[in-house]
PDB file of C-alpha atoms in Angstrom:
ATOM      1  CA  MET A   1      85.953  82.666 120.511  1.00 33.00           C
ATOM      2  CA  TYR A   2      84.227  84.025 116.844  1.00 31.00           C
ATOM      3  CA  GLN A   3      87.099  84.147 114.069  1.00 35.00           C
ATOM      4  CA  ASN A   4      86.171  84.793 110.613  1.00 34.00           C
ATOM      5  CA  CYS A   5      88.432  85.671 107.633  1.00 35.00           C
ATOM      6  CA  THR A   6      85.660  86.147 105.148  1.00 36.00           C
ATOM      7  CA  PRO A   7      82.268  89.259 104.784  1.00 39.00           C
ATOM      8  CA  LEU A   8      79.351  86.628 105.860  1.00 39.00           C
ATOM      9  CA  PRO A   9      76.533  86.744 103.978  1.00 43.00           C
ATOM     10  CA  LYS A  10      73.959  89.595 106.003  1.00 43.00           C
ATOM     11  CA  TYR A  11      71.302  86.793 107.074  1.00 39.00           C
ATOM     12  CA  HIS A  12      74.312  84.438 108.509  1.00 48.00           C
ATOM     13  CA  HIS A  13      75.972  87.776 110.028  1.00 53.00           C
ATOM     14  CA  ASP A  14      72.884  88.484 111.936  1.00 57.00           C
ATOM     15  CA  ALA A  15      72.057  85.308 113.205  1.00 60.00           C
ATOM     16  CA  THR A  16      76.141  85.045 114.415  1.00 59.00           C
ATOM     17  CA  LEU A  17      76.065  88.166 116.185  1.00 59.00           C
ATOM     18  CA  ALA A  18      72.956  87.383 117.914  1.00 63.00           C
ATOM     19  CA  SER A  19      74.504  84.082 119.265  1.00 62.00           C
ATOM     20  CA  LEU A  20      77.474  86.314 120.602  1.00 58.00           C
ATOM     21  CA  LYS A  21      75.326  88.754 122.094  1.00 58.00           C
ATOM     22  CA  SER A  22      73.115  86.301 123.982  1.00 62.00           C
ATOM     23  CA  ASN A  23      76.071  85.590 126.294  1.00 59.00           C
ATOM     24  CA  LYS A  24      77.267  82.686 124.864  1.00 66.00           C
ATOM     25  CA  PHE A  25      80.558  83.440 124.471  1.00 74.00           C
ATOM     26  CA  SER A  26      83.379  84.787 126.856  1.00 78.00           C
ATOM     27  CA  GLY A  27      85.674  86.672 123.908  1.00 82.00           C
ATOM     28  CA  LEU A  28      85.201  87.581 120.473  1.00 82.00           C
ATOM     29  CA  ILE A  29      88.507  87.287 117.528  1.00 83.00           C
ATOM     30  CA  THR A  30      86.636  89.605 114.924  1.00 82.00           C
ATOM     31  CA  SER A  31      88.042  90.392 111.202  1.00 78.00           C
ATOM     32  CA  LEU A  32      84.863  92.133 110.028  1.00 73.00           C
ATOM     33  CA  PRO A  33      85.646  96.156 110.192  1.00 69.00           C
ATOM     34  CA  GLU A  34      81.522  96.427 110.636  1.00 69.00           C
ATOM     35  CA  THR A  35      81.248  94.471 114.000  1.00 71.00           C
ATOM     36  CA  PRO A  36      78.755  96.370 116.241  1.00 70.00           C
ATOM     37  CA  LEU A  37      81.095  98.374 118.551  1.00 69.00           C
ATOM     38  CA  SER A  38      77.897  97.667 121.372  1.00 68.00           C
ATOM     39  CA  LEU A  39      79.088  94.376 120.787  1.00 70.00           C
ATOM     40  CA  THR A  40      82.668  95.169 121.359  1.00 69.00           C
ATOM     41  CA  ARG A  41      82.064  96.928 124.428  1.00 71.00           C
ATOM     42  CA  GLN A  42      80.324  93.519 125.652  1.00 72.00           C
ATOM     43  CA  LEU A  43      82.991  91.364 124.861  1.00 78.00           C
ATOM     44  CA  PRO A  44      86.326  91.192 125.703  1.00 82.00           C
ATOM     45  CA  THR A  45      87.609  91.670 121.877  1.00 84.00           C
ATOM     46  CA  VAL A  46      90.788  91.111 119.963  1.00 87.00           C
ATOM     47  CA  SER A  47      90.615  92.579 115.997  1.00 85.00           C
ATOM     48  CA  PHE A  48      92.778  90.308 113.421  1.00 89.00           C
ATOM     49  CA  ASP A  49      94.143  92.833 110.297  1.00 85.00           C
ATOM     50  CA  ARG A  50      91.485  94.960 110.057  1.00 82.00           C
ATOM     51  CA  PRO A  51      90.417  98.567 112.619  1.00 81.00           C
ATOM     52  CA  ILE A  52      87.492  98.767 113.783  1.00 79.00           C
ATOM     53  CA  SER A  53      87.360 101.582 116.394  1.00 79.00           C
ATOM     54  CA  ARG A  54      90.284 102.502 118.849  1.00 78.00           C
ATOM     55  CA  GLU A  55      89.521 101.186 121.741  1.00 79.00           C
ATOM     56  CA  ILE A  56      90.007  97.481 120.112  1.00 82.00           C
ATOM     57  CA  PRO A  57      93.264  96.129 120.089  1.00 85.00           C
ATOM     58  CA  MET A  58      94.786  94.666 116.550  1.00 88.00           C
ATOM     59  CA  VAL A  59      97.008  92.091 115.614  1.00 93.00           C
ATOM     60  CA  SER A  60      98.761  92.253 111.689  1.00 93.00           C
ATOM     61  CA  CYS A  61     101.172  91.547 109.794  1.00 94.00           C
ATOM     62  CA  ASP A  62     103.197  94.595 108.274  1.00 96.00           C
ATOM     63  CA  ASN A  63     100.904  94.686 104.899  1.00 95.00           C
ATOM     64  CA  TYR A  64     102.769  98.453 103.700  1.00 96.00           C
ATOM     65  CA  GLY A  65     105.641  96.768 104.076  1.00 97.00           C
ATOM     66  CA  GLY A  66     105.006  93.637 102.257  1.00 97.00           C
ATOM     67  CA  GLY A  67     102.698  96.240 100.038  1.00 97.00           C
ATOM     68  CA  HIS A  68     105.437  97.624  99.719  1.00 97.00           C
ATOM     69  CA  LEU A  69     107.683  94.319  98.746  1.00 97.00           C
ATOM     70  CA  ILE A  70     105.448  92.752  95.713  1.00 97.00           C
ATOM     71  CA  ALA A  71     106.001  96.919  93.973  1.00 98.00           C
ATOM     72  CA  GLN A  72     109.541  97.112  94.537  1.00 97.00           C
ATOM     73  CA  THR A  73     109.326  93.123  92.716  1.00 97.00           C
ATOM     74  CA  VAL A  74     107.842  93.582  90.316  1.00 97.00           C
ATOM     75  CA  LEU A  75     108.719  97.276  89.281  1.00 97.00           C
ATOM     76  CA  LYS A  76     112.467  95.604  88.997  1.00 96.00           C
ATOM     77  CA  ARG A  77     110.736  93.097  86.487  1.00 95.00           C
ATOM     78  CA  GLY A  78     110.507  95.903  84.473  1.00 95.00           C
ATOM     79  CA  ALA A  79     106.059  96.150  84.416  1.00 95.00           C
ATOM     80  CA  LYS A  80     105.263  99.539  83.034  1.00 93.00           C
ATOM     81  CA  GLU A  81     101.948  98.640  83.151  1.00 94.00           C
ATOM     82  CA  ILE A  82      99.895  97.559  85.858  1.00 96.00           C
ATOM     83  CA  LEU A  83      97.144  96.833  87.273  1.00 95.00           C
ATOM     84  CA  ILE A  84      96.063  96.558  91.456  1.00 95.00           C
ATOM     85  CA  PHE A  85      93.486  93.998  91.828  1.00 91.00           C
ATOM     86  CA  CYS A  86      91.422  93.198  94.786  1.00 88.00           C
ATOM     87  CA  GLY A  87      89.021  90.569  96.204  1.00 81.00           C
ATOM     88  CA  SER A  88      86.637  93.264  97.866  1.00 79.00           C
ATOM     89  CA  GLN A  89      85.694  96.484  97.480  1.00 78.00           C
ATOM     90  CA  GLN A  90      86.448  97.459 101.211  1.00 73.00           C
ATOM     91  CA  ASP A  91      90.208  96.646 100.453  1.00 76.00           C
ATOM     92  CA  LEU A  92      90.401  99.492  97.928  1.00 73.00           C
ATOM     93  CA  SER A  93      87.462 102.342  99.881  1.00 64.00           C
ATOM     94  CA  PRO A  94      89.171 103.139 102.605  1.00 67.00           C
ATOM     95  CA  ILE A  95      92.460 101.612 100.839  1.00 75.00           C
ATOM     96  CA  ASN A  96      94.376  99.547 102.980  1.00 88.00           C
ATOM     97  CA  GLU A  97      97.867  99.235 104.174  1.00 92.00           C
ATOM     98  CA  ARG A  98      99.236  96.297 101.926  1.00 93.00           C
ATOM     99  CA  LEU A  99      97.637  98.358  98.848  1.00 94.00           C
ATOM    100  CA  ARG A 100      99.083 101.235 100.080  1.00 95.00           C
ATOM    101  CA  GLY A 101     102.662  99.688 100.396  1.00 96.00           C
ATOM    102  CA  MET A 102     102.050  98.772  95.964  1.00 97.00           C
ATOM    103  CA  MET A 103     100.964 102.956  95.795  1.00 96.00           C
ATOM    104  CA  ASP A 104     103.124 104.195  97.371  1.00 97.00           C
ATOM    105  CA  CYS A 105     105.928 102.158  95.693  1.00 97.00           C
ATOM    106  CA  PHE A 106     104.255 102.965  92.085  1.00 97.00           C
ATOM    107  CA  GLN A 107     104.203 106.519  92.176  1.00 96.00           C
ATOM    108  CA  LYS A 108     107.518 107.294  94.074  1.00 96.00           C
ATOM    109  CA  ARG A 109     108.698 105.112  90.833  1.00 94.00           C
ATOM    110  CA  GLN A 110     105.975 107.323  88.333  1.00 94.00           C
ATOM    111  CA  THR A 111     104.635 104.143  87.088  1.00 95.00           C
ATOM    112  CA  LYS A 112     101.833 103.817  86.317  1.00 91.00           C
ATOM    113  CA  PHE A 113      98.883 101.841  87.652  1.00 95.00           C
ATOM    114  CA  SER A 114      95.430 101.752  87.522  1.00 93.00           C
ATOM    115  CA  THR A 115      92.550  99.119  90.731  1.00 92.00           C
ATOM    116  CA  ALA A 116      90.209  97.511  90.274  1.00 90.00           C
ATOM    117  CA  TYR A 117      88.170  94.874  92.463  1.00 87.00           C
ATOM    118  CA  LEU A 118      86.398  91.854  92.481  1.00 82.00           C
ATOM    119  CA  ASP A 119      83.113  90.969  94.448  1.00 77.00           C
ATOM    120  CA  PHE A 120      83.728  88.148  96.350  1.00 70.00           C
ATOM    121  CA  THR A 121      80.258  87.785  97.677  1.00 72.00           C
ATOM    122  CA  ALA A 122      79.287  86.902  94.662  1.00 73.00           C
ATOM    123  CA  GLY A 123      78.550  83.388  92.897  1.00 74.00           C
ATOM    124  CA  ASN A 124      82.059  81.355  90.703  1.00 73.00           C
ATOM    125  CA  LEU A 125      80.072  81.752  87.588  1.00 79.00           C
ATOM    126  CA  PHE A 126      79.395  85.983  88.133  1.00 81.00           C
ATOM    127  CA  LYS A 127      83.207  86.210  88.526  1.00 79.00           C
ATOM    128  CA  GLN A 128      83.934  84.508  85.933  1.00 80.00           C
ATOM    129  CA  VAL A 129      82.094  87.164  84.092  1.00 84.00           C
ATOM    130  CA  GLN A 130      83.731  90.808  85.751  1.00 85.00           C
ATOM    131  CA  LEU A 131      87.042  89.142  85.466  1.00 86.00           C
ATOM    132  CA  ALA A 132      86.049  88.270  81.500  1.00 85.00           C
ATOM    133  CA  LYS A 133      84.873  91.826  80.949  1.00 86.00           C
ATOM    134  CA  LEU A 134      87.703  93.510  83.067  1.00 86.00           C
ATOM    135  CA  LEU A 135      90.666  91.622  81.178  1.00 88.00           C
ATOM    136  CA  THR A 136      89.215  90.818  78.493  1.00 85.00           C
ATOM    137  CA  GLY A 137      91.801  93.522  75.341  1.00 84.00           C
ATOM    138  CA  GLN A 138      93.986  94.487  78.709  1.00 82.00           C
ATOM    139  CA  LYS A 139      97.624  93.944  78.618  1.00 85.00           C
ATOM    140  CA  TYR A 140      98.681  94.414  82.048  1.00 93.00           C
ATOM    141  CA  ASP A 141     102.385  93.839  82.264  1.00 94.00           C
ATOM    142  CA  ALA A 142     101.928  92.808  86.683  1.00 96.00           C
ATOM    143  CA  ILE A 143      98.453  92.148  88.179  1.00 96.00           C
ATOM    144  CA  CYS A 144      99.576  92.720  91.424  1.00 97.00           C
ATOM    145  CA  CYS A 145      96.353  91.277  93.696  1.00 94.00           C
ATOM    146  CA  SER A 146      95.228  92.387  97.663  1.00 92.00           C
ATOM    147  CA  ASP A 147      95.850  88.003  97.990  1.00 91.00           C
ATOM    148  CA  ASP A 148      96.390  84.766  96.853  1.00 93.00           C
ATOM    149  CA  ILE A 149      92.765  83.786  96.161  1.00 89.00           C
ATOM    150  CA  THR A 150      92.137  86.131  94.046  1.00 88.00           C
ATOM    151  CA  ALA A 151      96.072  85.901  92.209  1.00 93.00           C
ATOM    152  CA  LEU A 152      95.092  82.248  91.172  1.00 92.00           C
ATOM    153  CA  LEU A 153      91.663  83.318  89.572  1.00 89.00           C
ATOM    154  CA  VAL A 154      93.048  86.262  87.527  1.00 91.00           C
ATOM    155  CA  LYS A 155      96.118  83.595  86.940  1.00 92.00           C
ATOM    156  CA  GLN A 156      93.113  81.143  85.311  1.00 90.00           C
ATOM    157  CA  ARG A 157      91.182  83.498  83.342  1.00 89.00           C
ATOM    158  CA  VAL A 158      94.706  85.217  81.771  1.00 91.00           C
ATOM    159  CA  ARG A 159      95.698  81.889  80.652  1.00 89.00           C
ATOM    160  CA  GLN A 160      92.716  81.459  79.200  1.00 87.00           C
ATOM    161  CA  LEU A 161      93.015  84.845  77.096  1.00 86.00           C
ATOM    162  CA  SER A 162      96.792  83.691  76.065  1.00 84.00           C
ATOM    163  CA  TYR A 163      98.528  86.279  77.578  1.00 86.00           C
ATOM    164  CA  GLN A 164     100.888  85.946  80.437  1.00 89.00           C
ATOM    165  CA  PRO A 165     101.043  88.909  82.635  1.00 94.00           C
ATOM    166  CA  LEU A 166     103.498  88.991  86.433  1.00 96.00           C
ATOM    167  CA  VAL A 167     100.328  88.580  88.737  1.00 96.00           C
ATOM    168  CA  THR A 168     100.651  88.762  92.263  1.00 97.00           C
ATOM    169  CA  GLY A 169      99.549  87.702  95.579  1.00 96.00           C
ATOM    170  CA  PHE A 170      99.844  88.126  99.583  1.00 95.00           C
ATOM    171  CA  ASP A 171      98.956  85.572 102.068  1.00 94.00           C
ATOM    172  CA  GLY A 172     101.605  82.634 101.089  1.00 94.00           C
ATOM    173  CA  SER A 173      99.385  80.043 103.167  1.00 91.00           C
ATOM    174  CA  ASN A 174     101.006  76.105 102.898  1.00 91.00           C
ATOM    175  CA  PHE A 175      97.871  75.163 100.482  1.00 91.00           C
ATOM    176  CA  VAL A 176      99.334  77.947  98.040  1.00 90.00           C
ATOM    177  CA  ARG A 177     102.698  77.219  98.344  1.00 89.00           C
ATOM    178  CA  ASN A 178     102.394  73.702  98.655  1.00 92.00           C
ATOM    179  CA  PHE A 179     100.124  73.387  95.546  1.00 93.00           C
ATOM    180  CA  PHE A 180     100.756  76.503  93.227  1.00 93.00           C
ATOM    181  CA  PRO A 181     105.010  77.630  94.216  1.00 92.00           C
ATOM    182  CA  ASP A 182     105.645  79.271  90.508  1.00 92.00           C
ATOM    183  CA  LEU A 183     102.942  82.368  92.549  1.00 95.00           C
ATOM    184  CA  LEU A 184     105.026  85.156  93.584  1.00 96.00           C
ATOM    185  CA  THR A 185     103.555  86.062  97.040  1.00 97.00           C
ATOM    186  CA  VAL A 186     104.115  87.089 100.281  1.00 97.00           C
ATOM    187  CA  LYS A 187     103.932  85.021 103.532  1.00 96.00           C
ATOM    188  CA  GLN A 188     102.288  85.925 106.170  1.00 95.00           C
ATOM    189  CA  PRO A 189     103.292  84.688 109.853  1.00 95.00           C
ATOM    190  CA  ILE A 190     100.213  82.921 109.797  1.00 92.00           C
ATOM    191  CA  LYS A 191     101.027  80.550 113.463  1.00 93.00           C
ATOM    192  CA  ASP A 192     102.523  83.754 114.837  1.00 95.00           C
ATOM    193  CA  LEU A 193      99.630  86.071 114.274  1.00 94.00           C
ATOM    194  CA  ALA A 194      96.801  83.206 115.606  1.00 92.00           C
ATOM    195  CA  ALA A 195      98.943  82.688 119.279  1.00 94.00           C
ATOM    196  CA  LEU A 196      99.832  86.645 119.938  1.00 92.00           C
ATOM    197  CA  THR A 197      95.776  87.230 118.724  1.00 90.00           C
ATOM    198  CA  CYS A 198      95.098  84.864 121.064  1.00 89.00           C
ATOM    199  CA  GLN A 199      97.675  85.524 123.993  1.00 89.00           C
ATOM    200  CA  LEU A 200      95.704  88.852 124.047  1.00 87.00           C
ATOM    201  CA  LEU A 201      92.753  88.442 124.199  1.00 88.00           C
ATOM    202  CA  ASP A 202      93.737  86.093 126.859  1.00 87.00           C
ATOM    203  CA  GLN A 203      95.191  88.657 128.786  1.00 84.00           C
ATOM    204  CA  ARG A 204      91.514  89.803 129.028  1.00 79.00           C
ATOM    205  CA  LEU A 205      89.857  87.356 129.864  1.00 82.00           C
ATOM    206  CA  ARG A 206      92.426  86.307 132.667  1.00 80.00           C
ATOM    207  CA  ARG A 207      93.353  89.848 133.595  1.00 72.00           C
ATOM    208  CA  GLY A 208      90.665  91.698 133.212  1.00 66.00           C
ATOM    209  CA  HIS A 209      92.335  94.444 130.790  1.00 61.00           C
ATOM    210  CA  PHE A 210      94.995  95.086 128.278  1.00 57.00           C
ATOM    211  CA  PRO A 211      95.748  98.240 126.655  1.00 55.00           C
ATOM    212  CA  SER A 212      93.489  99.432 123.945  1.00 58.00           C
ATOM    213  CA  GLY A 213      94.619 100.236 120.617  1.00 58.00           C
ATOM    214  CA  HIS A 214      97.598  98.479 121.099  1.00 76.00           C
ATOM    215  CA  LYS A 215      98.414  97.182 116.984  1.00 83.00           C
ATOM    216  CA  GLN A 216     100.476  94.843 116.909  1.00 90.00           C
ATOM    217  CA  GLU A 217     102.464  94.029 113.596  1.00 93.00           C
ATOM    218  CA  LEU A 218     104.696  90.999 112.485  1.00 96.00           C
ATOM    219  CA  PRO A 219     107.044  90.728 109.780  1.00 96.00           C
ATOM    220  CA  VAL A 220     106.711  89.169 106.640  1.00 96.00           C
ATOM    221  CA  THR A 221     108.647  87.506 103.770  1.00 96.00           C
ATOM    222  CA  LEU A 222     108.905  87.742  99.703  1.00 96.00           C
ATOM    223  CA  LEU A 223     107.517  84.417  98.402  1.00 93.00           C
ATOM    224  CA  ASP A 224     109.936  84.991  94.465  1.00 84.00           C
ATOM    225  CA  LEU A 225     110.226  83.129  91.682  1.00 70.00           C
TER     226      LEU A 225
END
């Protein structure tokens, strides 16, 4: 099985797809929205967190509900100037569910917000330049990030700029909780998500079928300060 949670460089991506097409794998778990449909018709496939097509089952956490929880918490802290910051442009267009949860909550409360993204495939130096350009001279009350890694990069940059907006993440991995316990974030049930994803794929491999286009969501937990 092949599983990937971040976009691959094009040459690596092409090589991986070629390897999959050569029937060296019996099944596929993917989070790449650009996974070719021709490949998913050859291999039993389950998508994690990214819709591929109506025919492919998808497993995810309650991204919309998690985004809504983050937005509610930010508003309770009194934030009025808010930036929604994404780890990739794909998260902005089409808007994924966790961002939509944030936006719907802010719009309902008639709260001003902006959106921006970071080119996560770029090198560290270029990412630092992007962050500097985006944040220098700005005074956001809160910066709501699409994931914890982006949030940690933002927290590092705003410390250098000597101002302290509320920075939030999304994912809540053990690493983040152990080493950055002060990050306000949403915890995904990673083990349960992994088990369910593998269970769905195993059903297809063993029984030859599972409901097409079936989506299953698991609840999330807010990790407050």
